[in-house]
Amino acid sequence: MNTIDDKKLDSSFVEEVRNTPGGEKIVDCFACGTCAASCPVREFDERFNPRKIIHMVLLGMRDEVMNSDFVWLCSGCVTCQERCPQGVTITELMMALKNIAVKHNIVHPAFSMQAAEVYRYGRLYEVGDLNARREKIGLPRIPEEPDDIRTILDDTGVGKIAREVIGTSD
Amino acid sequence: MRYALFLGCSVPTRGLNYELSSRKVAEKLGIEFVDIPEFSCCGFPIRSVNQDAGFTMAARNLALAEKQGLDVITLCSACAETLQEANYIFKHNPDKLAQINKELAKFGLKYNASIEVKHFARLLWEDIGVETIKKSVVKPLVEATVVAHYGCHYLKPSEIYGKFDDPENPTSLDDLIEATGATTIRNYPEKEKCCGGAILGVKEEDTVKMAGSKLKSIVELGADAMILICPFCSVIYEGNQKKAEKEYDMQFKLPIIYYPQLLGLALGFEPDDVGFKLNRIKAKALLEKLGLRKKPAA
């Protein structure tokens, strides 16, 4: 990574994070590194380092954080959050960063794909033909009625992301 | 004991052995499961994109159960987490609940935050209890030695779960395994490690490395199987085990068995009754050890 360009730092970034559910406590971080030491993803992928991501946000490195794959690499295991001595809700903070990225039209394809599946079926996977197999082994049919879910997703802007994926795949 | 059974996405499509065994075991132990056909995805996969959308989906599911006066039991740990976290927020934040209810009104629903959500394994441990399970066992599985994989969202965030079990050193699933007569290796390297399932679609290589590392340490212990309670952990450890074998250049062939399948055997069900045929990595050696499958003639 190149050194920081002071002119590109954006002090509004940390405020946006603090105002997003999950991000409220980010300024309480005292950079002890318990999160990074506990992170099962970081063990195998140096790019994902929660302490570094938190510090980048505090410095205002909006573009570097938002445009990087690594915000999407949190496995959500909650180990760091359980152990943080400062009570920073780190897993929820990572969720907040992803939500902010989406607000700025940056969505990792893995997540827009998931949104599309949920929009299509009301679930992540189509039940479809599996219902016959389910019934054969004595399990009840699962109806697929995604109308309510589509309404929720459309009303929150997720529908647009889902429909873009569906539009390109059909 | 009557509960709404929340299946979510993975269980009814990719975890039929889990669903089948859970229903059978529940019935045997006097638990009645009610199916609510309108249930959808819990909201977990949507939260990363938009938390409000995810929690509204959760609220809709909760409202459907509340309408029937039923608490909710989940089989998937991610569903347990999402529904419980949403419920925790609604119980503590009336403004948020009011905001969500505006959306639910579109579907003729209203959520009053009056019900509770629990994972099935927690129900077995807390409400049925190890002693009752022990008394119901007709075939103690004494020849089996296994390890418990707790996964993450069964236990964490511990704050919203009321710390029912120690998130750093949990015992509930080990206690449940011992109730079947099987031996559980209570402490093993990487016991607390995450399967990596949530990032499978982001960087498969990382998930495979995470999963493989844990599988390797379990195989080196000589355990007969990994016992788990989350359909997505199973997708990772069973469905991606071949990739993990390749990554670590060794053969694991470790059976991945849902706890209700194991319990089912101890309660007297035949392996096929509790879905062993649907396990992709066959537990043949273990079932032979238990005298539940015939050994091939020597």
Short mmCIF file of C-alpha atoms in Angstrom, two decimals, chain B residues 6 42 47 55 58-59 62 72-74 76-92 111 115-120 122 126 152-164:
data_model
loop_
_atom_site.label_atom_id
_atom_site.label_comp_id
_atom_site.label_asym_id
_atom_site.label_seq_id
_atom_site.Cartn_x
_atom_site.Cartn_y
_atom_site.Cartn_z
CA PHE B 6 -38.30 -22.14 11.61
CA CYS B 42 -34.71 -15.09 8.25
CA ARG B 47 -28.35 -7.68 6.50
CA PHE B 55 -34.54 -7.00 10.33
CA ALA B 58 -36.97 -11.15 10.65
CA ALA B 59 -39.86 -9.16 12.14
CA LEU B 62 -41.57 -13.32 14.23
CA VAL B 72 -39.77 -20.12 17.65
CA ILE B 73 -37.21 -22.92 17.39
CA THR B 74 -34.55 -22.71 14.68
CA CYS B 76 -29.87 -23.02 11.58
CA SER B 77 -27.53 -21.00 13.77
CA ALA B 78 -27.57 -17.97 11.46
CA CYS B 79 -31.38 -17.93 11.71
CA ALA B 80 -31.08 -18.22 15.50
CA GLU B 81 -28.79 -15.21 15.56
CA THR B 82 -30.71 -13.00 13.17
CA LEU B 83 -34.11 -13.69 14.70
CA GLN B 84 -32.81 -13.31 18.25
CA GLU B 85 -30.85 -10.16 17.49
CA ALA B 86 -33.87 -8.60 15.79
CA ASN B 87 -36.05 -9.68 18.71
CA TYR B 88 -33.56 -8.18 21.18
CA ILE B 89 -33.63 -4.87 19.33
CA PHE B 90 -37.44 -4.84 19.16
CA LYS B 91 -37.75 -5.65 22.87
CA HIS B 92 -35.34 -2.87 23.84
CA TYR B 111 -45.23 -7.58 15.96
CA ILE B 115 -42.27 -14.24 21.86
CA GLU B 116 -38.86 -15.90 22.27
CA VAL B 117 -36.50 -17.58 19.82
CA LYS B 118 -34.13 -20.46 20.54
CA HIS B 119 -31.87 -22.83 18.71
CA PHE B 120 -33.05 -26.46 18.83
CA ARG B 122 -30.33 -25.00 23.24
CA GLU B 126 -31.95 -26.07 28.63
CA CYS B 152 -20.46 -19.15 15.92
CA HIS B 153 -24.04 -17.97 16.01
CA TYR B 154 -25.33 -20.68 18.31
CA LEU B 155 -23.38 -18.91 21.06
CA LYS B 156 -22.58 -15.39 19.89
CA PRO B 157 -23.25 -12.52 20.36
CA SER B 158 -23.48 -13.92 23.91
CA GLU B 159 -24.98 -10.69 25.22
CA ILE B 160 -28.23 -11.14 23.30
CA TYR B 161 -28.35 -14.84 24.22
CA GLY B 162 -28.07 -14.06 27.92
CA LYS B 163 -24.77 -16.05 28.00
CA PHE B 164 -26.62 -19.38 28.34
#
